[in-house]
Tab-separated table of C-alpha atoms and ligand atoms in Angstrom:
chain	number	residue	atom	x	y	z
A	1	MET	CA	27.482	-15.961	-16.404
A	2	THR	CA	26.572	-15.966	-12.903
A	3	LEU	CA	25.940	-13.070	-10.515
A	4	THR	CA	27.618	-13.092	-7.049
A	5	VAL	CA	25.343	-11.211	-4.650
A	6	VAL	CA	27.416	-9.868	-1.707
A	7	ASN	CA	26.610	-8.696	2.041
A	8	PRO	CA	28.324	-5.409	2.194
A	9	ALA	CA	28.635	-5.824	5.905
A	10	THR	CA	30.490	-8.940	5.683
A	11	GLU	CA	31.833	-8.852	2.065
A	12	LYS	CA	30.819	-12.409	1.906
A	13	SER	CA	28.744	-13.836	-0.910
A	14	ILE	CA	24.999	-14.746	-0.128
A	15	ALA	CA	23.716	-15.983	-3.323
A	16	GLU	CA	24.886	-16.958	-6.818
A	17	LEU	CA	22.438	-16.119	-9.313
A	18	PRO	CA	21.949	-16.852	-13.145
A	19	GLN	CA	21.906	-13.729	-15.171
A	20	ALA	CA	19.326	-12.905	-18.050
A	21	GLY	CA	20.726	-11.619	-21.171
A	22	VAL	CA	18.858	-10.227	-24.416
A	23	GLU	CA	17.199	-13.604	-25.153
A	24	GLU	CA	15.680	-13.970	-21.730
A	25	THR	CA	14.605	-10.259	-21.555
A	26	ASP	CA	12.693	-10.677	-25.001
A	27	ALA	CA	11.199	-13.958	-23.533
A	28	ALA	CA	10.030	-12.274	-20.573
A	29	VAL	CA	8.436	-9.387	-22.515
A	30	ALA	CA	6.594	-12.047	-24.819
A	31	ARG	CA	5.190	-13.609	-21.516
A	32	ALA	CA	4.179	-10.388	-20.040
A	33	LYS	CA	2.552	-9.299	-23.441
A	34	ALA	CA	0.679	-12.831	-23.468
A	35	ALA	CA	-0.644	-12.170	-19.824
A	36	TYR	CA	-1.830	-8.695	-20.639
A	37	PRO	CA	-5.351	-9.380	-22.075
A	38	GLY	CA	-6.299	-11.812	-19.240
A	39	TRP	CA	-4.993	-9.273	-16.650
A	40	ARG	CA	-6.413	-6.307	-17.866
A	41	ALA	CA	-9.824	-8.133	-18.110
A	42	VAL	CA	-9.892	-9.282	-14.405
A	43	ALA	CA	-12.774	-7.172	-12.716
A	44	PRO	CA	-11.595	-4.405	-10.774
A	45	ASN	CA	-12.830	-5.766	-7.698
A	46	ASP	CA	-10.810	-9.048	-7.952
A	47	ARG	CA	-7.611	-7.206	-9.007
A	48	ALA	CA	-8.040	-5.076	-5.880
A	49	ARG	CA	-8.600	-8.300	-3.997
A	50	LEU	CA	-5.372	-9.798	-5.259
A	51	LEU	CA	-3.147	-6.675	-4.455
A	52	ARG	CA	-4.926	-6.805	-0.972
A	53	ARG	CA	-3.779	-10.334	-0.608
A	54	LEU	CA	-0.053	-9.419	-1.629
A	55	ALA	CA	0.058	-6.683	0.897
A	56	THR	CA	-1.016	-9.141	3.597
A	57	LEU	CA	1.501	-11.748	2.365
A	58	VAL	CA	4.269	-8.739	2.660
A	59	GLU	CA	2.884	-8.087	6.098
A	60	GLU	CA	3.122	-11.744	7.267
A	61	HIS	CA	6.769	-12.059	5.691
A	62	GLN	CA	7.920	-8.746	7.088
A	63	GLU	CA	10.739	-9.989	8.957
A	64	GLU	CA	11.869	-12.371	6.271
A	65	LEU	CA	11.748	-9.755	3.666
A	66	ALA	CA	13.614	-7.123	6.096
A	67	GLN	CA	16.458	-9.810	6.587
A	68	ILE	CA	16.774	-10.167	3.072
A	69	GLU	CA	17.038	-6.459	2.290
A	70	SER	CA	19.243	-5.794	5.628
A	71	ARG	CA	21.830	-8.309	4.484
A	72	ASN	CA	21.731	-7.543	0.814
A	73	VAL	CA	22.049	-3.750	1.219
A	74	GLY	CA	23.690	-3.605	4.561
A	75	LYS	CA	20.578	-1.609	6.204
A	76	PRO	CA	20.162	-1.510	9.704
A	77	ILE	CA	17.537	-4.248	10.474
A	78	ALA	CA	15.099	-1.707	12.187
A	79	GLY	CA	14.975	0.442	9.387
A	80	ALA	CA	14.382	-2.221	6.714
A	81	ARG	CA	11.428	-3.465	8.767
A	82	GLY	CA	9.910	0.187	8.306
A	83	GLU	CA	10.607	-0.109	4.600
A	84	VAL	CA	8.787	-3.411	4.183
A	85	GLU	CA	5.723	-1.965	6.353
A	86	MET	CA	5.757	0.683	3.635
A	87	VAL	CA	5.702	-1.690	0.734
A	88	ALA	CA	2.717	-3.612	2.372
A	89	ASN	CA	1.045	0.021	2.748
A	90	VAL	CA	1.800	0.907	-0.969
A	91	PHE	CA	0.151	-2.312	-2.016
A	92	GLN	CA	-2.925	-1.638	0.320
A	93	PHE	CA	-3.340	1.956	-0.931
A	94	TYR	CA	-3.200	0.550	-4.842
A	95	ALA	CA	-5.421	-2.040	-4.194
A	96	GLY	CA	-7.862	0.546	-2.747
A	97	ALA	CA	-7.472	2.761	-5.909
A	98	VAL	CA	-8.171	0.169	-8.476
A	99	ASP	CA	-11.873	1.062	-8.589
A	100	LYS	CA	-11.488	4.842	-7.653
A	101	HIS	CA	-9.346	5.613	-10.615
A	102	TYR	CA	-11.932	6.432	-13.574
A	103	GLY	CA	-12.928	8.923	-16.386
A	104	ALA	CA	-15.291	11.534	-16.642
A	105	THR	CA	-18.262	12.451	-18.631
A	106	ILE	CA	-17.904	15.964	-20.278
A	107	PRO	CA	-20.544	18.175	-21.479
A	108	VAL	CA	-20.462	18.747	-25.199
A	109	ALA	CA	-22.864	19.709	-28.094
A	110	GLY	CA	-24.716	16.999	-29.875
A	111	GLY	CA	-23.806	13.972	-27.970
A	112	VAL	CA	-22.055	12.561	-24.847
A	113	ASP	CA	-18.180	12.600	-24.343
A	114	LEU	CA	-16.627	9.956	-22.037
A	115	THR	CA	-13.145	9.438	-20.927
A	116	PHE	CA	-11.594	6.169	-20.038
A	117	ARG	CA	-8.530	5.207	-18.062
A	118	GLU	CA	-6.937	2.328	-20.041
A	119	PRO	CA	-3.717	0.585	-19.150
A	120	LEU	CA	-0.759	0.911	-21.357
A	121	GLY	CA	0.217	-2.638	-21.721
A	122	VAL	CA	3.630	-4.172	-20.866
A	123	VAL	CA	5.723	-1.735	-18.556
A	124	GLY	CA	9.340	-1.950	-17.937
A	125	LEU	CA	10.423	-1.195	-14.340
A	126	ILE	CA	14.091	-0.578	-13.425
A	127	VAL	CA	15.090	0.083	-9.946
A	128	PRO	CA	18.151	1.012	-7.877
A	129	TRP	CA	19.986	-0.660	-4.936
A	130	ASN	CA	19.353	1.575	-2.266
A	131	PHE	CA	15.643	0.940	-1.492
A	132	PRO	CA	15.239	-2.092	-3.673
A	133	LEU	CA	11.772	-3.459	-2.646
A	134	ASN	CA	10.202	-0.101	-1.657
A	135	ILE	CA	11.122	1.650	-4.888
A	136	ALA	CA	9.824	-1.439	-6.852
A	137	SER	CA	6.455	-1.207	-5.081
A	138	TRP	CA	6.029	2.377	-5.729
A	139	LYS	CA	5.952	1.311	-9.452
A	140	LEU	CA	4.545	-2.151	-9.150
A	141	GLY	CA	1.430	-0.736	-6.839
A	142	PRO	CA	0.074	1.646	-9.412
A	143	ALA	CA	1.347	-0.467	-12.718
A	144	LEU	CA	-0.696	-3.499	-11.597
A	145	ALA	CA	-3.536	-1.634	-10.340
A	146	CYS	CA	-4.210	0.078	-13.804
A	147	GLY	CA	-4.055	-3.423	-15.305
A	148	ASN	CA	-0.401	-3.350	-16.989
A	149	THR	CA	1.833	-6.569	-16.842
A	150	VAL	CA	5.354	-5.836	-15.652
A	151	VAL	CA	8.759	-6.851	-16.279
A	152	LEU	CA	10.684	-5.748	-13.286
A	153	LYS	CA	14.616	-5.406	-13.409
A	154	PRO	CA	16.079	-4.811	-9.967
A	155	ALA	CA	19.733	-3.634	-9.514
A	156	GLU	CA	22.625	-5.984	-10.170
A	157	LEU	CA	23.717	-5.596	-6.612
A	158	THR	CA	20.288	-6.124	-4.899
A	159	PRO	CA	18.079	-8.534	-6.729
A	160	LEU	CA	17.008	-10.816	-3.712
A	161	SER	CA	13.874	-8.953	-2.192
A	162	ALA	CA	12.371	-8.496	-5.726
A	163	LEU	CA	12.637	-12.297	-6.525
A	164	ARG	CA	10.981	-13.152	-3.308
A	165	LEU	CA	8.172	-10.511	-3.788
A	166	ALA	CA	7.563	-12.206	-7.087
A	167	GLU	CA	7.062	-15.644	-5.340
A	168	LEU	CA	4.707	-14.081	-2.988
A	169	ALA	CA	2.822	-12.322	-5.783
A	170	LEU	CA	2.072	-15.748	-7.243
A	171	GLU	CA	1.089	-17.098	-3.795
A	172	ALA	CA	-1.396	-14.143	-3.593
A	173	GLY	CA	-3.039	-15.570	-6.750
A	174	ILE	CA	-1.661	-13.008	-9.314
A	175	PRO	CA	-1.625	-14.943	-12.542
A	176	GLU	CA	1.664	-16.380	-13.813
A	177	ALA	CA	3.667	-13.783	-16.114
A	178	VAL	CA	1.814	-10.781	-14.618
A	179	LEU	CA	4.995	-9.877	-12.857
A	180	ASN	CA	8.146	-10.952	-14.267
A	181	VAL	CA	11.457	-10.280	-12.674
A	182	LEU	CA	14.814	-10.317	-14.372
A	183	VAL	CA	18.334	-10.487	-12.800
A	184	GLY	CA	20.796	-8.874	-15.113
A	185	LYS	CA	22.874	-6.101	-16.108
A	186	GLY	CA	21.666	-2.486	-16.695
A	187	SER	CA	23.272	-2.167	-19.989
A	188	ILE	CA	22.033	-5.505	-21.150
A	189	VAL	CA	18.791	-6.247	-19.667
A	190	GLY	CA	17.770	-2.489	-18.838
A	191	ALA	CA	18.877	-1.413	-22.187
A	192	ARG	CA	16.910	-4.132	-24.021
A	193	LEU	CA	13.623	-3.093	-22.154
A	194	VAL	CA	14.110	0.535	-23.122
A	195	GLU	CA	14.435	-0.113	-26.791
A	196	HIS	CA	11.797	-3.251	-26.986
A	197	PRO	CA	9.048	-2.332	-29.155
A	198	ASP	CA	6.462	-4.384	-27.108
A	199	VAL	CA	7.209	-2.281	-23.860
A	200	ALA	CA	4.909	0.609	-23.620
A	201	LYS	CA	6.604	2.375	-20.593
A	202	ILE	CA	9.720	2.477	-18.452
A	203	GLY	CA	9.440	3.369	-14.966
A	204	PHE	CA	13.087	4.160	-13.945
A	205	THR	CA	14.732	5.157	-10.810
A	206	GLY	CA	18.435	5.681	-10.782
A	207	SER	CA	21.194	7.927	-11.606
A	208	THR	CA	20.439	11.248	-13.468
A	209	GLU	CA	23.171	9.738	-15.911
A	210	VAL	CA	21.669	6.681	-16.963
A	211	GLY	CA	18.307	8.298	-16.720
A	212	ARG	CA	19.414	10.659	-19.757
A	213	GLY	CA	20.161	7.516	-21.570
A	214	VAL	CA	16.857	5.821	-20.668
A	215	MET	CA	15.204	8.922	-22.160
A	216	GLN	CA	17.119	8.889	-25.170
A	217	GLY	CA	16.744	5.102	-25.759
A	218	ALA	CA	13.021	5.418	-25.122
A	219	ALA	CA	12.744	8.194	-28.231
A	220	GLY	CA	13.000	5.341	-30.638
A	221	THR	CA	9.629	3.777	-29.973
A	222	ILE	CA	8.128	6.932	-28.127
A	223	LYS	CA	7.870	5.286	-25.099
A	224	ARG	CA	6.619	6.732	-21.955
A	225	VAL	CA	9.032	7.189	-19.379
A	226	THR	CA	9.013	8.208	-15.621
A	227	LEU	CA	12.308	9.255	-14.345
A	228	GLU	CA	13.184	9.407	-10.566
A	229	LEU	CA	16.878	10.365	-10.659
A	230	GLY	CA	19.430	11.863	-8.301
A	231	GLY	CA	19.222	14.695	-5.913
A	232	LYS	CA	21.190	17.326	-3.767
A	233	SER	CA	18.707	18.701	-1.428
A	234	ALA	CA	18.931	21.428	1.064
A	235	ASN	CA	18.146	21.517	4.608
A	236	VAL	CA	17.645	25.011	5.368
A	237	VAL	CA	17.984	26.165	9.078
A	238	PHE	CA	16.847	29.857	9.798
A	239	GLU	CA	17.867	31.713	13.085
A	240	ASP	CA	14.161	31.420	14.309
A	241	ALA	CA	14.090	27.685	14.217
A	242	ASP	CA	13.849	25.442	17.063
A	243	LEU	CA	17.833	24.858	16.875
A	244	GLU	CA	18.174	21.833	19.000
A	245	LYS	CA	15.395	20.082	17.255
A	246	ALA	CA	16.779	20.933	13.797
A	247	ALA	CA	20.246	19.841	14.724
A	248	SER	CA	19.241	16.532	16.309
A	249	ALA	CA	17.138	15.662	13.066
A	250	ALA	CA	19.872	16.750	10.536
A	251	PRO	CA	22.104	13.807	10.900
A	252	TYR	CA	19.222	11.453	10.164
A	253	ALA	CA	18.514	13.440	6.973
A	254	VAL	CA	21.648	12.532	5.634
A	255	PHE	CA	23.134	9.405	7.376
A	256	ASP	CA	20.017	7.429	7.062
A	257	ASN	CA	20.680	4.369	4.579
A	258	ALA	CA	24.456	5.547	5.012
A	259	GLY	CA	23.539	8.657	2.673
A	260	GLN	CA	22.683	6.497	0.061
A	261	ASP	CA	19.202	8.139	-0.397
A	262	CYS	CA	18.076	10.116	-3.303
A	263	CYS	CA	16.276	12.469	-0.912
A	264	ALA	CA	19.127	13.021	1.436
A	265	ARG	CA	19.420	16.686	2.620
A	266	SER	CA	22.876	16.537	1.966
A	267	ARG	CA	23.620	20.463	1.980
A	268	VAL	CA	22.756	21.803	5.452
A	269	LEU	CA	22.308	25.404	4.920
A	270	VAL	CA	22.449	27.493	8.123
A	271	GLN	CA	21.862	31.181	8.611
A	272	SER	CA	25.238	32.989	9.743
A	273	SER	CA	23.605	34.491	12.909
A	274	VAL	CA	23.278	31.122	14.377
A	275	TYR	CA	26.066	29.150	12.641
A	276	ASP	CA	28.394	28.572	15.466
A	277	ARG	CA	25.586	27.394	17.974
A	278	PHE	CA	23.886	25.216	15.559
A	279	LEU	CA	27.128	23.523	14.249
A	280	ASP	CA	28.289	22.567	17.875
A	281	SER	CA	24.626	20.922	18.206
A	282	LEU	CA	25.107	19.216	15.009
A	283	ILE	CA	28.513	17.673	15.717
A	284	THR	CA	27.058	16.380	19.126
A	285	ALA	CA	24.008	14.832	17.128
A	286	THR	CA	26.327	13.482	14.280
A	287	ARG	CA	28.575	11.760	17.012
A	288	GLY	CA	25.417	10.129	18.497
A	289	VAL	CA	24.737	8.083	15.061
A	290	LYS	CA	24.992	4.511	16.079
A	291	VAL	CA	27.154	2.929	13.313
A	292	GLY	CA	27.811	-0.941	13.192
A	293	ASP	CA	26.403	-4.195	12.190
A	294	PRO	CA	23.027	-3.983	10.450
A	295	ALA	CA	21.671	-7.068	12.257
A	296	ASP	CA	21.933	-5.088	15.612
A	297	GLU	CA	18.510	-3.741	16.558
A	298	THR	CA	20.204	-0.448	17.813
A	299	THR	CA	22.227	0.312	14.541
A	300	GLU	CA	21.417	3.471	12.716
A	301	MET	CA	23.829	3.374	9.985
A	302	GLY	CA	25.297	0.474	8.343
A	303	PRO	CA	28.135	0.213	5.527
A	304	LEU	CA	28.045	1.516	2.020
A	305	ILE	CA	26.884	-0.816	-0.823
A	306	SER	CA	30.298	-1.616	-2.320
A	307	ALA	CA	34.007	-1.010	-2.086
A	308	GLN	CA	33.886	0.901	-5.556
A	309	HIS	CA	31.031	3.123	-4.221
A	310	ARG	CA	33.209	3.883	-1.104
A	311	GLU	CA	36.011	4.934	-3.195
A	312	THR	CA	33.619	7.286	-5.286
A	313	VAL	CA	32.280	8.749	-1.722
A	314	ALA	CA	35.796	9.223	-0.332
A	315	SER	CA	36.661	11.141	-3.484
A	316	PHE	CA	34.462	13.909	-2.310
A	317	VAL	CA	35.904	14.568	1.166
A	318	ASP	CA	39.226	16.883	0.727
A	319	GLY	CA	38.181	20.313	2.299
A	320	ASP	CA	37.391	21.211	5.698
A	321	VAL	CA	36.314	18.515	7.521
A	322	LEU	CA	34.346	19.609	10.732
A	323	PHE	CA	33.928	16.060	11.843
A	324	ARG	CA	34.514	12.530	11.006
A	325	GLY	CA	32.966	9.631	12.900
A	326	ASP	CA	34.116	6.192	13.912
A	327	VAL	CA	33.525	2.984	12.024
A	328	PRO	CA	33.860	-0.710	12.816
A	329	GLN	CA	37.155	-2.540	12.051
A	330	GLY	CA	37.405	-5.686	9.782
A	331	PRO	CA	35.268	-6.522	6.779
A	332	GLY	CA	32.367	-4.413	5.438
A	333	TYR	CA	32.506	-1.283	3.084
A	334	TRP	CA	32.299	1.213	5.973
A	335	TYR	CA	32.587	5.124	5.560
A	336	PRO	CA	32.348	7.431	8.624
A	337	ALA	CA	29.516	9.953	9.185
A	338	THR	CA	31.379	13.096	7.847
A	339	LEU	CA	30.508	17.027	8.049
A	340	VAL	CA	32.522	19.258	5.854
A	341	GLU	CA	32.524	23.011	5.665
A	342	ALA	CA	31.666	24.318	2.049
A	343	THR	CA	30.526	26.780	-0.234
A	344	ASN	CA	27.807	26.022	-2.518
A	345	GLU	CA	30.421	26.071	-5.541
A	346	ASP	CA	32.494	23.337	-4.120
A	347	ARG	CA	32.068	19.636	-5.741
A	348	VAL	CA	30.821	18.336	-2.568
A	349	ALA	CA	27.695	20.533	-2.564
A	350	ARG	CA	27.313	20.539	-6.307
A	351	GLU	CA	27.347	16.492	-7.042
A	352	GLU	CA	25.295	13.808	-5.676
A	353	VAL	CA	27.765	12.179	-3.143
A	354	PHE	CA	25.528	9.405	-2.111
A	355	GLY	CA	27.063	8.753	0.997
A	356	PRO	CA	27.232	9.867	4.419
A	357	VAL	CA	28.839	13.373	3.782
A	358	ALA	CA	27.020	16.393	4.520
A	359	ALA	CA	28.186	19.842	3.197
A	360	VAL	CA	27.618	22.618	5.872
A	361	ILE	CA	26.926	26.035	4.148
A	362	SER	CA	26.131	29.360	5.768
A	363	PHE	CA	23.611	31.905	4.443
A	364	ASP	CA	22.913	35.393	5.259
A	365	ASP	CA	19.126	36.189	4.817
A	366	GLU	CA	15.885	34.397	3.413
A	367	GLU	CA	16.762	35.520	-0.043
A	368	ASP	CA	20.149	34.188	0.096
A	369	ALA	CA	19.002	30.863	1.335
A	370	ILE	CA	16.318	30.481	-1.510
A	371	ARG	CA	19.094	31.336	-4.094
A	372	ILE	CA	21.707	28.922	-2.712
A	373	ALA	CA	19.069	26.126	-2.183
A	374	ASN	CA	17.972	26.528	-5.884
A	375	ASP	CA	21.379	26.780	-7.257
A	376	THR	CA	21.627	23.218	-8.274
A	377	PRO	CA	20.628	21.193	-11.192
A	378	TYR	CA	18.742	18.901	-9.104
A	379	GLY	CA	15.209	19.509	-7.320
A	380	LEU	CA	14.167	16.377	-5.589
A	381	SER	CA	13.617	16.991	-1.713
A	382	GLY	CA	14.325	19.530	1.055
A	383	SER	CA	13.530	20.731	4.518
A	384	ILE	CA	12.962	24.126	5.889
A	385	TRP	CA	13.234	24.913	9.761
A	386	THR	CA	11.613	27.926	11.038
A	387	ARG	CA	8.874	28.766	13.641
A	388	ASP	CA	7.428	31.660	11.266
A	389	GLY	CA	4.686	29.840	9.518
A	390	ALA	CA	4.595	32.679	6.856
A	391	ARG	CA	8.229	32.273	6.009
A	392	ALA	CA	7.736	28.348	5.831
A	393	LEU	CA	5.160	28.675	3.330
A	394	ARG	CA	6.967	31.597	1.362
A	395	VAL	CA	10.214	29.449	1.226
A	396	ALA	CA	8.251	26.213	0.344
A	397	ARG	CA	6.660	27.929	-2.651
A	398	ALA	CA	10.217	29.438	-3.750
A	399	LEU	CA	12.221	26.326	-3.787
A	400	GLU	CA	12.217	24.461	-6.978
A	401	THR	CA	11.918	20.767	-5.721
A	402	GLY	CA	9.148	18.334	-5.903
A	403	VAL	CA	9.064	17.276	-2.314
A	404	LEU	CA	9.599	19.342	0.900
A	405	SER	CA	9.245	19.333	4.755
A	406	VAL	CA	8.732	21.948	7.143
A	407	ASN	CA	10.491	21.263	10.605
A	408	SER	CA	10.848	17.525	9.856
A	409	ASN	CA	12.904	15.206	7.668
A	410	SER	CA	9.985	13.274	6.342
A	411	SER	CA	8.502	13.725	3.145
A	412	VAL	CA	7.766	10.209	1.762
A	413	ARG	CA	4.451	8.496	2.273
A	414	HIS	CA	2.506	5.912	0.310
A	415	SER	CA	-0.538	8.137	-0.072
A	416	THR	CA	1.207	11.408	-1.076
A	417	PRO	CA	2.792	12.457	-4.349
A	418	PHE	CA	6.723	11.974	-4.864
A	419	GLY	CA	9.057	13.129	-7.562
A	420	GLY	CA	11.185	15.653	-8.855
A	421	PHE	CA	11.847	19.208	-10.381
A	422	LYS	CA	14.629	19.837	-12.670
A	423	GLN	CA	17.258	17.107	-13.447
A	424	SER	CA	15.915	15.038	-10.448
A	425	GLY	CA	13.236	13.745	-13.129
A	426	PHE	CA	9.664	13.923	-14.041
A	427	GLY	CA	6.609	12.027	-13.334
A	428	ARG	CA	5.088	11.336	-9.742
A	429	GLU	CA	5.232	8.228	-7.900
A	430	LEU	CA	3.101	7.282	-4.752
A	431	GLY	CA	-0.478	8.829	-4.149
A	432	MET	CA	-3.283	8.790	-6.721
A	433	GLN	CA	-0.667	10.821	-9.079
A	434	ALA	CA	1.383	7.579	-9.716
A	435	LEU	CA	-1.819	6.137	-11.569
A	436	GLU	CA	-1.512	8.771	-14.281
A	437	GLY	CA	1.850	7.499	-15.210
A	438	TYR	CA	0.605	3.880	-15.869
A	439	SER	CA	-2.498	4.765	-17.850
A	440	GLU	CA	-3.773	6.444	-20.883
A	441	VAL	CA	-6.821	8.781	-21.304
A	442	LYS	CA	-9.066	7.662	-23.948
A	443	ASN	CA	-11.725	10.162	-25.224
A	444	VAL	CA	-14.880	8.761	-26.737
A	445	TYR	CA	-17.657	10.903	-28.078
A	446	VAL	CA	-21.000	9.396	-28.799
A	447	ALA	CA	-23.485	11.307	-30.986
A	448	THR	CA	-26.812	11.176	-29.737
A	449	ASP	CA	-29.064	12.939	-32.220
A	450	ALA	CA	-31.802	10.964	-33.359
B	1	NAD	P1	21.958	3.426	-11.705
B	1	NAD	O1	21.419	4.542	-12.360
B	1	NAD	O2	23.434	3.209	-11.697
B	1	NAD	O3	21.170	2.187	-11.742
B	1	NAD	C1	19.664	2.301	-11.791
B	1	NAD	C2	19.012	0.958	-12.449
B	1	NAD	O4	19.431	1.216	-13.906
B	1	NAD	C3	19.865	-0.197	-12.011
B	1	NAD	O5	18.834	-1.564	-12.057
B	1	NAD	C4	20.726	-0.474	-13.346
B	1	NAD	O6	21.035	-1.919	-13.572
B	1	NAD	C5	19.976	0.107	-14.419
B	1	NAD	N1	20.823	0.492	-15.569
B	1	NAD	C6	22.146	0.714	-15.494
B	1	NAD	N2	22.447	1.003	-16.828
B	1	NAD	C7	21.403	1.059	-17.502
B	1	NAD	C8	21.086	1.193	-19.053
B	1	NAD	N3	21.977	1.633	-19.924
B	1	NAD	N4	19.784	1.166	-19.582
B	1	NAD	C9	18.814	0.673	-18.562
B	1	NAD	N5	18.790	0.506	-17.340
B	1	NAD	C10	20.126	0.632	-16.907
B	1	NAD	O7	21.727	3.930	-10.107
B	1	NAD	P2	22.144	3.208	-8.755
B	1	NAD	O8	23.636	3.276	-8.607
B	1	NAD	O9	21.653	1.838	-8.833
B	1	NAD	O10	21.110	4.008	-7.665
B	1	NAD	C11	21.693	5.414	-7.268
B	1	NAD	C12	21.235	6.569	-8.030
B	1	NAD	O11	19.633	6.371	-7.998
B	1	NAD	C13	21.475	7.813	-7.360
B	1	NAD	O12	21.641	8.908	-8.308
B	1	NAD	C14	20.143	8.059	-6.681
B	1	NAD	O13	19.893	9.355	-6.503
B	1	NAD	C15	19.110	7.687	-7.681
B	1	NAD	N6	17.819	7.268	-6.836
B	1	NAD	C16	16.688	8.212	-7.136
B	1	NAD	C17	15.462	7.954	-6.484
B	1	NAD	C18	14.282	8.939	-6.706
B	1	NAD	O14	13.429	8.517	-6.192
B	1	NAD	N7	14.552	9.984	-7.476
B	1	NAD	C19	15.414	6.856	-5.425
B	1	NAD	C20	16.567	6.027	-5.236
B	1	NAD	C21	17.689	6.432	-5.874
């Protein structure tokens, strides 16, 4: 059966693709397995050069890749260009890391002890639809740098940019079958990768629910797993913050990518003493978010990914709506930027909406803020807004979350570790830490007594 790929801003088909099943998945794993000894043996400097060439090709094809991503996900084109720029930076970074990730010599009695960083073999990479190319690159960069070969499964809704990237990898000179892309269903292709005995590791980004199944499935073969899952992050605004700055940034912490962002700070926690003042500014700023055609250079928020997802998002909004924005008429899976007043017990504050809906919650003092922020099964991201440096560090240490920013929404960079606490997953992507997840440490003792 073929797969119809749709532009969510027009609801029109933009591609028809053949879908892989179990047989094609097994064949791709076999190809990746056959390519592994050769790729692993490529001299570090040469492997680095190939990854650098891929980074350059991504840069040269920035506009083309951004257009693909914008049409397939409904992302505003300006943001999509930024995402492609990050993909190039990720490959540059891991090209540079190839020969800087090495073992140690450890003092022991009677001989010499050495550690080596060994690749794992064939790794299966399963990625979601919200940042298709970006998240694929976060896994591909370290996986290829360490000498693994890869079977990449993009989400059913958004396979186009991964297919183009695989072509660019070949053009860069990365040998055939080192990077294999499979278009197909998660329940078939994804599940087969998870149970396949020749796949050494699954790097997964997606929902906590599917991630739980991946972890269970991987147990059968004691596969390594890295899980980057859902989030319900807090944007904590203290009374001593620059309130105007915090309020004008807050909408973009939720409504970027139409809220389909695992890092969305979708719980806005505001100190009660400044609640009304902050809310006025927040509503003004949210009104300013420009929603519309993703191809328009000035658009800040596009549609949701699908009609079904829009229904799920809408099901969360039934309480006190503080603000609801406008959306374009006509085709497209539009949903307005929405602010709702909530307590942390409400469903909108407990579950990941994955849409442009922010729950605004008030707190009394620092202790209360920390308690509410941590009262969630998730722990991915978050922001703290305060002018008090000691408080910023105190609260940052107290929050149970993998990634944080102070007086900013921004916490994802190619060179810094990214990943979750609690049910947001485990393992780290990006930065030098990601290399740990795509290599094993081998310890060799050499006796030197005569
Ligand atoms: P999803 O879990 O439905 O799907 C993710 C991927 O898993 C897709 O490629 C899908 O085909 C595949 N899949 C589905 N069923 C599978 C199975 N049984 N076995 C193996 N693979 C299977 O998630 P989604 O709807 O594509 O993405 C949204 C979710 O991803 C949100 O929960 C979001 O928070 C999360 N996410 C997390 C991060 C992060 O870094 N923590 C980043 C982006 C998105």
